[in-house]
């Protein structure tokens, strides 16, 4: 059985190199075939007419993964630069701006997330400046995290405590006056 298979495989290249015949019929139409006819002539094909298939260079996924891991292996330092630790912010609208910085320069694909009192605030974004609106008065703790597209944490800032003072929240209704 193996000998038969080997013989068949040896014949395949010979068949693939079949001779091509060309002839013109009585109407002047040119025909090509692999079977000879009475007025056919053998066509010799030029080297540049043969199909050449080149296989594209294989992608080395392990190398790509190693490059991504090397990117993750960098020891990033993330810190909140504004507001200062235990800063008191007086804003009647409850607006707070959180600004963080990263050393060394983060990868372009890095995202930043903000946590207020342990809960994620908003969605991940490409810059480390967060503008919060209508935050309740009181003591709040903020933390910024730099993450990859897949959600892996690259760096975290240390928690920053901030005190927010608001003169009033919403419309405060006055008690009705007593009738005398």
JSON list of C-alpha atoms in Angstrom, two decimals:
[
{"chain": "A", "resi": 1, "resn": "UNK", "atom": "CA", "xyz": [0.00, 0.00, 0.00]},
{"chain": "A", "resi": 2, "resn": "UNK", "atom": "CA", "xyz": [2.80, 2.42, 0.88]},
{"chain": "A", "resi": 3, "resn": "UNK", "atom": "CA", "xyz": [4.62, 1.58, -2.32]},
{"chain": "A", "resi": 4, "resn": "UNK", "atom": "CA", "xyz": [1.49, 2.35, -4.37]},
{"chain": "A", "resi": 5, "resn": "UNK", "atom": "CA", "xyz": [1.00, 5.68, -2.57]},
{"chain": "A", "resi": 6, "resn": "UNK", "atom": "CA", "xyz": [4.65, 6.59, -3.15]},
{"chain": "A", "resi": 7, "resn": "UNK", "atom": "CA", "xyz": [4.33, 5.77, -6.85]},
{"chain": "A", "resi": 8, "resn": "UNK", "atom": "CA", "xyz": [1.21, 7.94, -7.14]},
{"chain": "A", "resi": 9, "resn": "UNK", "atom": "CA", "xyz": [2.97, 10.84, -5.47]},
{"chain": "A", "resi": 10, "resn": "UNK", "atom": "CA", "xyz": [5.89, 10.48, -7.86]},
{"chain": "A", "resi": 11, "resn": "UNK", "atom": "CA", "xyz": [3.57, 10.64, -10.90]},
{"chain": "A", "resi": 12, "resn": "UNK", "atom": "CA", "xyz": [1.69, 13.79, -9.76]},
{"chain": "A", "resi": 13, "resn": "UNK", "atom": "CA", "xyz": [4.48, 16.28, -10.69]},
{"chain": "A", "resi": 14, "resn": "UNK", "atom": "CA", "xyz": [4.76, 14.68, -14.12]},
{"chain": "A", "resi": 15, "resn": "UNK", "atom": "CA", "xyz": [1.03, 15.11, -14.70]},
{"chain": "A", "resi": 16, "resn": "UNK", "atom": "CA", "xyz": [1.18, 18.68, -13.44]},
{"chain": "A", "resi": 17, "resn": "UNK", "atom": "CA", "xyz": [3.79, 19.46, -16.11]},
{"chain": "A", "resi": 18, "resn": "UNK", "atom": "CA", "xyz": [1.42, 18.39, -18.91]},
{"chain": "A", "resi": 19, "resn": "UNK", "atom": "CA", "xyz": [2.08, 19.64, -22.43]},
{"chain": "A", "resi": 20, "resn": "UNK", "atom": "CA", "xyz": [-0.12, 22.42, -23.77]},
{"chain": "A", "resi": 21, "resn": "UNK", "atom": "CA", "xyz": [-1.24, 22.33, -27.43]},
{"chain": "A", "resi": 22, "resn": "UNK", "atom": "CA", "xyz": [-2.42, 25.27, -29.56]},
{"chain": "A", "resi": 23, "resn": "UNK", "atom": "CA", "xyz": [-4.36, 25.15, -32.82]},
{"chain": "A", "resi": 24, "resn": "UNK", "atom": "CA", "xyz": [-6.54, 27.37, -34.99]},
{"chain": "A", "resi": 25, "resn": "UNK", "atom": "CA", "xyz": [-9.89, 26.05, -36.28]},
{"chain": "A", "resi": 26, "resn": "UNK", "atom": "CA", "xyz": [-11.47, 26.72, -39.73]},
{"chain": "A", "resi": 27, "resn": "UNK", "atom": "CA", "xyz": [-13.13, 29.93, -38.40]},
{"chain": "A", "resi": 28, "resn": "UNK", "atom": "CA", "xyz": [-9.79, 31.38, -37.27]},
{"chain": "A", "resi": 29, "resn": "UNK", "atom": "CA", "xyz": [-10.51, 30.85, -33.54]},
{"chain": "A", "resi": 30, "resn": "UNK", "atom": "CA", "xyz": [-7.48, 29.90, -31.42]},
{"chain": "A", "resi": 31, "resn": "UNK", "atom": "CA", "xyz": [-7.85, 26.92, -29.06]},
{"chain": "A", "resi": 32, "resn": "UNK", "atom": "CA", "xyz": [-5.65, 25.55, -26.28]},
{"chain": "A", "resi": 33, "resn": "UNK", "atom": "CA", "xyz": [-5.82, 22.05, -24.87]},
{"chain": "A", "resi": 34, "resn": "UNK", "atom": "CA", "xyz": [-3.84, 19.34, -23.15]},
{"chain": "A", "resi": 35, "resn": "UNK", "atom": "CA", "xyz": [-4.88, 16.86, -25.91]},
{"chain": "A", "resi": 36, "resn": "UNK", "atom": "CA", "xyz": [-3.19, 17.00, -29.33]},
{"chain": "A", "resi": 37, "resn": "UNK", "atom": "CA", "xyz": [-5.18, 17.40, -32.53]},
{"chain": "A", "resi": 38, "resn": "UNK", "atom": "CA", "xyz": [-4.10, 17.01, -36.16]},
{"chain": "A", "resi": 39, "resn": "UNK", "atom": "CA", "xyz": [-2.99, 20.64, -36.72]},
{"chain": "A", "resi": 40, "resn": "UNK", "atom": "CA", "xyz": [-1.87, 21.40, -33.12]},
{"chain": "A", "resi": 41, "resn": "UNK", "atom": "CA", "xyz": [1.55, 22.69, -32.16]},
{"chain": "A", "resi": 42, "resn": "UNK", "atom": "CA", "xyz": [3.22, 22.44, -28.75]},
{"chain": "A", "resi": 43, "resn": "UNK", "atom": "CA", "xyz": [3.25, 25.65, -26.73]},
{"chain": "A", "resi": 44, "resn": "UNK", "atom": "CA", "xyz": [6.38, 26.33, -24.75]},
{"chain": "A", "resi": 45, "resn": "UNK", "atom": "CA", "xyz": [5.59, 28.39, -21.72]},
{"chain": "A", "resi": 46, "resn": "UNK", "atom": "CA", "xyz": [7.97, 31.06, -20.54]},
{"chain": "A", "resi": 47, "resn": "UNK", "atom": "CA", "xyz": [9.30, 30.92, -17.01]},
{"chain": "A", "resi": 48, "resn": "UNK", "atom": "CA", "xyz": [7.43, 34.08, -16.00]},
{"chain": "A", "resi": 49, "resn": "UNK", "atom": "CA", "xyz": [4.05, 32.54, -16.91]},
{"chain": "A", "resi": 50, "resn": "UNK", "atom": "CA", "xyz": [4.28, 29.90, -14.19]},
{"chain": "A", "resi": 51, "resn": "UNK", "atom": "CA", "xyz": [2.33, 30.59, -11.04]},
{"chain": "A", "resi": 52, "resn": "UNK", "atom": "CA", "xyz": [4.55, 31.13, -8.07]},
{"chain": "A", "resi": 53, "resn": "UNK", "atom": "CA", "xyz": [3.07, 31.07, -4.64]},
{"chain": "A", "resi": 54, "resn": "UNK", "atom": "CA", "xyz": [4.92, 32.69, -1.80]},
{"chain": "A", "resi": 55, "resn": "UNK", "atom": "CA", "xyz": [3.88, 31.98, 1.73]},
{"chain": "A", "resi": 56, "resn": "UNK", "atom": "CA", "xyz": [3.72, 35.11, 3.90]},
{"chain": "A", "resi": 57, "resn": "UNK", "atom": "CA", "xyz": [6.03, 35.27, 6.85]},
{"chain": "A", "resi": 58, "resn": "UNK", "atom": "CA", "xyz": [4.52, 33.58, 9.87]},
{"chain": "A", "resi": 59, "resn": "UNK", "atom": "CA", "xyz": [3.53, 35.79, 12.77]},
{"chain": "A", "resi": 60, "resn": "UNK", "atom": "CA", "xyz": [5.36, 34.90, 15.93]},
{"chain": "A", "resi": 61, "resn": "UNK", "atom": "CA", "xyz": [2.56, 35.25, 18.48]},
{"chain": "A", "resi": 62, "resn": "UNK", "atom": "CA", "xyz": [4.84, 34.26, 21.34]},
{"chain": "A", "resi": 63, "resn": "UNK", "atom": "CA", "xyz": [7.11, 37.18, 20.48]},
{"chain": "A", "resi": 64, "resn": "UNK", "atom": "CA", "xyz": [4.10, 39.55, 20.41]},
{"chain": "A", "resi": 65, "resn": "UNK", "atom": "CA", "xyz": [2.90, 38.26, 23.78]},
{"chain": "A", "resi": 66, "resn": "UNK", "atom": "CA", "xyz": [6.40, 38.70, 25.19]},
{"chain": "A", "resi": 67, "resn": "UNK", "atom": "CA", "xyz": [6.43, 42.30, 23.97]},
{"chain": "A", "resi": 68, "resn": "UNK", "atom": "CA", "xyz": [3.09, 42.93, 25.67]},
{"chain": "A", "resi": 69, "resn": "UNK", "atom": "CA", "xyz": [4.33, 41.32, 28.86]},
{"chain": "A", "resi": 70, "resn": "UNK", "atom": "CA", "xyz": [7.47, 43.48, 28.72]},
{"chain": "A", "resi": 71, "resn": "UNK", "atom": "CA", "xyz": [5.19, 46.50, 28.46]},
{"chain": "A", "resi": 72, "resn": "UNK", "atom": "CA", "xyz": [3.32, 45.29, 31.54]},
{"chain": "A", "resi": 73, "resn": "UNK", "atom": "CA", "xyz": [6.56, 44.51, 33.40]},
{"chain": "A", "resi": 74, "resn": "UNK", "atom": "CA", "xyz": [7.48, 48.22, 33.60]},
{"chain": "A", "resi": 75, "resn": "UNK", "atom": "CA", "xyz": [7.15, 49.58, 37.14]},
{"chain": "A", "resi": 76, "resn": "UNK", "atom": "CA", "xyz": [4.78, 52.52, 36.68]},
{"chain": "A", "resi": 77, "resn": "UNK", "atom": "CA", "xyz": [4.28, 55.11, 39.42]},
{"chain": "A", "resi": 78, "resn": "UNK", "atom": "CA", "xyz": [0.82, 56.66, 39.43]},
{"chain": "A", "resi": 79, "resn": "UNK", "atom": "CA", "xyz": [-0.03, 59.51, 41.76]},
{"chain": "A", "resi": 80, "resn": "UNK", "atom": "CA", "xyz": [-2.79, 62.06, 42.20]},
{"chain": "A", "resi": 81, "resn": "UNK", "atom": "CA", "xyz": [-1.33, 65.56, 41.94]},
{"chain": "A", "resi": 82, "resn": "UNK", "atom": "CA", "xyz": [-4.52, 67.54, 42.47]},
{"chain": "A", "resi": 83, "resn": "UNK", "atom": "CA", "xyz": [-6.22, 68.08, 44.86]},
{"chain": "A", "resi": 84, "resn": "UNK", "atom": "CA", "xyz": [-3.73, 67.70, 47.70]},
{"chain": "A", "resi": 85, "resn": "UNK", "atom": "CA", "xyz": [-4.15, 65.14, 50.47]},
{"chain": "A", "resi": 86, "resn": "UNK", "atom": "CA", "xyz": [-6.88, 66.23, 52.95]},
{"chain": "A", "resi": 87, "resn": "UNK", "atom": "CA", "xyz": [-7.66, 69.32, 50.89]},
{"chain": "A", "resi": 88, "resn": "UNK", "atom": "CA", "xyz": [-10.86, 71.19, 51.63]},
{"chain": "A", "resi": 89, "resn": "UNK", "atom": "CA", "xyz": [-12.82, 72.09, 48.52]},
{"chain": "A", "resi": 90, "resn": "UNK", "atom": "CA", "xyz": [-15.56, 74.66, 48.77]},
{"chain": "A", "resi": 91, "resn": "UNK", "atom": "CA", "xyz": [-17.87, 74.36, 45.79]},
{"chain": "A", "resi": 92, "resn": "UNK", "atom": "CA", "xyz": [-21.65, 74.81, 46.06]},
{"chain": "A", "resi": 93, "resn": "UNK", "atom": "CA", "xyz": [-22.17, 72.90, 42.79]},
{"chain": "A", "resi": 94, "resn": "UNK", "atom": "CA", "xyz": [-20.18, 69.91, 44.08]},
{"chain": "A", "resi": 95, "resn": "UNK", "atom": "CA", "xyz": [-17.58, 70.00, 41.30]},
{"chain": "A", "resi": 96, "resn": "UNK", "atom": "CA", "xyz": [-14.26, 68.24, 41.92]},
{"chain": "A", "resi": 97, "resn": "UNK", "atom": "CA", "xyz": [-11.35, 67.89, 39.49]},
{"chain": "A", "resi": 98, "resn": "UNK", "atom": "CA", "xyz": [-8.95, 64.97, 39.99]},
{"chain": "A", "resi": 99, "resn": "UNK", "atom": "CA", "xyz": [-5.62, 65.08, 38.13]},
{"chain": "A", "resi": 100, "resn": "UNK", "atom": "CA", "xyz": [-3.13, 62.20, 38.14]},
{"chain": "A", "resi": 101, "resn": "UNK", "atom": "CA", "xyz": [0.29, 61.65, 36.58]},
{"chain": "A", "resi": 102, "resn": "UNK", "atom": "CA", "xyz": [2.24, 58.55, 35.56]},
{"chain": "A", "resi": 103, "resn": "UNK", "atom": "CA", "xyz": [5.99, 57.92, 35.52]},
{"chain": "A", "resi": 104, "resn": "UNK", "atom": "CA", "xyz": [7.47, 56.68, 33.21]},
{"chain": "A", "resi": 105, "resn": "UNK", "atom": "CA", "xyz": [5.32, 57.65, 30.25]},
{"chain": "A", "resi": 106, "resn": "UNK", "atom": "CA", "xyz": [2.44, 55.15, 29.95]},
{"chain": "A", "resi": 107, "resn": "UNK", "atom": "CA", "xyz": [1.75, 53.12, 26.80]},
{"chain": "A", "resi": 108, "resn": "UNK", "atom": "CA", "xyz": [-0.69, 54.69, 24.32]},
{"chain": "A", "resi": 109, "resn": "UNK", "atom": "CA", "xyz": [-3.20, 51.92, 24.93]},
{"chain": "A", "resi": 110, "resn": "UNK", "atom": "CA", "xyz": [-3.36, 52.57, 28.69]},
{"chain": "A", "resi": 111, "resn": "UNK", "atom": "CA", "xyz": [-6.67, 53.60, 30.22]},
{"chain": "A", "resi": 112, "resn": "UNK", "atom": "CA", "xyz": [-7.39, 55.38, 33.49]},
{"chain": "A", "resi": 113, "resn": "UNK", "atom": "CA", "xyz": [-10.22, 54.68, 35.91]},
{"chain": "A", "resi": 114, "resn": "UNK", "atom": "CA", "xyz": [-11.32, 56.69, 38.94]},
{"chain": "A", "resi": 115, "resn": "UNK", "atom": "CA", "xyz": [-12.65, 55.23, 42.15]},
{"chain": "A", "resi": 116, "resn": "UNK", "atom": "CA", "xyz": [-14.50, 57.39, 44.66]},
{"chain": "A", "resi": 117, "resn": "UNK", "atom": "CA", "xyz": [-15.11, 55.86, 48.07]},
{"chain": "A", "resi": 118, "resn": "UNK", "atom": "CA", "xyz": [-14.17, 52.44, 46.65]},
{"chain": "A", "resi": 119, "resn": "UNK", "atom": "CA", "xyz": [-16.65, 52.57, 43.75]},
{"chain": "A", "resi": 120, "resn": "UNK", "atom": "CA", "xyz": [-15.84, 53.03, 40.07]},
{"chain": "A", "resi": 121, "resn": "UNK", "atom": "CA", "xyz": [-16.91, 56.47, 38.81]},
{"chain": "A", "resi": 122, "resn": "UNK", "atom": "CA", "xyz": [-17.65, 56.72, 35.08]},
{"chain": "A", "resi": 123, "resn": "UNK", "atom": "CA", "xyz": [-15.90, 54.77, 32.35]},
{"chain": "A", "resi": 124, "resn": "UNK", "atom": "CA", "xyz": [-12.22, 54.17, 31.62]},
{"chain": "A", "resi": 125, "resn": "UNK", "atom": "CA", "xyz": [-10.60, 56.97, 29.63]},
{"chain": "A", "resi": 126, "resn": "UNK", "atom": "CA", "xyz": [-7.28, 57.71, 27.93]},
{"chain": "A", "resi": 127, "resn": "UNK", "atom": "CA", "xyz": [-6.30, 60.73, 30.04]},
{"chain": "A", "resi": 128, "resn": "UNK", "atom": "CA", "xyz": [-5.78, 61.07, 33.77]},
{"chain": "A", "resi": 129, "resn": "UNK", "atom": "CA", "xyz": [-7.94, 64.16, 34.33]},
{"chain": "A", "resi": 130, "resn": "UNK", "atom": "CA", "xyz": [-11.38, 63.57, 35.81]},
{"chain": "A", "resi": 131, "resn": "UNK", "atom": "CA", "xyz": [-14.06, 66.30, 36.13]},
{"chain": "A", "resi": 132, "resn": "UNK", "atom": "CA", "xyz": [-16.73, 65.27, 38.61]},
{"chain": "A", "resi": 133, "resn": "UNK", "atom": "CA", "xyz": [-20.03, 67.14, 38.94]},
{"chain": "A", "resi": 134, "resn": "UNK", "atom": "CA", "xyz": [-22.60, 67.35, 41.71]},
{"chain": "A", "resi": 135, "resn": "UNK", "atom": "CA", "xyz": [-20.68, 65.34, 44.30]},
{"chain": "A", "resi": 136, "resn": "UNK", "atom": "CA", "xyz": [-22.31, 65.15, 47.72]},
{"chain": "A", "resi": 137, "resn": "UNK", "atom": "CA", "xyz": [-20.69, 67.14, 50.48]},
{"chain": "A", "resi": 138, "resn": "UNK", "atom": "CA", "xyz": [-18.55, 65.32, 52.99]},
{"chain": "A", "resi": 139, "resn": "UNK", "atom": "CA", "xyz": [-15.33, 63.32, 53.13]},
{"chain": "A", "resi": 140, "resn": "UNK", "atom": "CA", "xyz": [-14.41, 61.38, 50.00]},
{"chain": "A", "resi": 141, "resn": "UNK", "atom": "CA", "xyz": [-11.51, 59.11, 49.14]},
{"chain": "A", "resi": 142, "resn": "UNK", "atom": "CA", "xyz": [-10.25, 59.00, 45.55]},
{"chain": "A", "resi": 143, "resn": "UNK", "atom": "CA", "xyz": [-7.99, 56.48, 43.82]},
{"chain": "A", "resi": 144, "resn": "UNK", "atom": "CA", "xyz": [-6.86, 56.38, 40.18]},
{"chain": "A", "resi": 145, "resn": "UNK", "atom": "CA", "xyz": [-5.88, 53.14, 38.41]},
{"chain": "A", "resi": 146, "resn": "UNK", "atom": "CA", "xyz": [-4.08, 52.70, 35.10]},
{"chain": "A", "resi": 147, "resn": "UNK", "atom": "CA", "xyz": [-5.29, 49.60, 33.27]},
{"chain": "A", "resi": 148, "resn": "UNK", "atom": "CA", "xyz": [-4.72, 47.76, 29.98]},
{"chain": "A", "resi": 149, "resn": "UNK", "atom": "CA", "xyz": [-7.44, 47.33, 27.34]},
{"chain": "A", "resi": 150, "resn": "UNK", "atom": "CA", "xyz": [-8.16, 43.90, 28.83]},
{"chain": "A", "resi": 151, "resn": "UNK", "atom": "CA", "xyz": [-8.61, 45.37, 32.32]},
{"chain": "A", "resi": 152, "resn": "UNK", "atom": "CA", "xyz": [-5.30, 44.34, 33.93]},
{"chain": "A", "resi": 153, "resn": "UNK", "atom": "CA", "xyz": [-4.16, 46.93, 36.48]},
{"chain": "A", "resi": 154, "resn": "UNK", "atom": "CA", "xyz": [-0.74, 48.38, 35.60]},
{"chain": "A", "resi": 155, "resn": "UNK", "atom": "CA", "xyz": [-0.56, 50.90, 38.45]},
{"chain": "A", "resi": 156, "resn": "UNK", "atom": "CA", "xyz": [-2.66, 52.38, 41.25]},
{"chain": "A", "resi": 157, "resn": "UNK", "atom": "CA", "xyz": [-2.34, 55.66, 43.07]},
{"chain": "A", "resi": 158, "resn": "UNK", "atom": "CA", "xyz": [-2.43, 55.80, 46.82]},
{"chain": "A", "resi": 159, "resn": "UNK", "atom": "CA", "xyz": [-5.85, 56.87, 48.14]},
{"chain": "A", "resi": 160, "resn": "UNK", "atom": "CA", "xyz": [-6.39, 60.61, 48.42]},
{"chain": "A", "resi": 161, "resn": "UNK", "atom": "CA", "xyz": [-8.81, 61.99, 51.03]},
{"chain": "A", "resi": 162, "resn": "UNK", "atom": "CA", "xyz": [-10.66, 65.21, 50.16]},
{"chain": "A", "resi": 163, "resn": "UNK", "atom": "CA", "xyz": [-13.26, 67.21, 52.11]},
{"chain": "A", "resi": 164, "resn": "UNK", "atom": "CA", "xyz": [-16.03, 68.79, 50.05]},
{"chain": "A", "resi": 165, "resn": "UNK", "atom": "CA", "xyz": [-18.04, 71.66, 51.53]},
{"chain": "A", "resi": 166, "resn": "UNK", "atom": "CA", "xyz": [-21.28, 72.80, 49.96]},
{"chain": "A", "resi": 167, "resn": "UNK", "atom": "CA", "xyz": [-23.32, 75.61, 51.51]},
{"chain": "A", "resi": 168, "resn": "UNK", "atom": "CA", "xyz": [-26.50, 73.79, 50.52]},
{"chain": "A", "resi": 169, "resn": "UNK", "atom": "CA", "xyz": [-27.58, 70.90, 48.38]},
{"chain": "A", "resi": 170, "resn": "UNK", "atom": "CA", "xyz": [-30.64, 71.39, 46.21]},
{"chain": "A", "resi": 171, "resn": "UNK", "atom": "CA", "xyz": [-33.51, 73.68, 47.13]},
{"chain": "A", "resi": 172, "resn": "UNK", "atom": "CA", "xyz": [-34.10, 73.89, 50.83]},
{"chain": "A", "resi": 173, "resn": "UNK", "atom": "CA", "xyz": [-37.71, 74.77, 51.56]},
{"chain": "A", "resi": 174, "resn": "UNK", "atom": "CA", "xyz": [-38.46, 77.04, 54.44]},
{"chain": "A", "resi": 175, "resn": "UNK", "atom": "CA", "xyz": [-40.99, 76.00, 57.02]},
{"chain": "A", "resi": 176, "resn": "UNK", "atom": "CA", "xyz": [-44.32, 77.81, 56.66]},
{"chain": "A", "resi": 177, "resn": "UNK", "atom": "CA", "xyz": [-44.85, 80.73, 59.07]},
{"chain": "A", "resi": 178, "resn": "UNK", "atom": "CA", "xyz": [-47.27, 80.13, 61.87]},
{"chain": "A", "resi": 179, "resn": "UNK", "atom": "CA", "xyz": [-50.48, 82.18, 61.63]},
{"chain": "A", "resi": 180, "resn": "UNK", "atom": "CA", "xyz": [-51.22, 84.33, 64.59]}
]
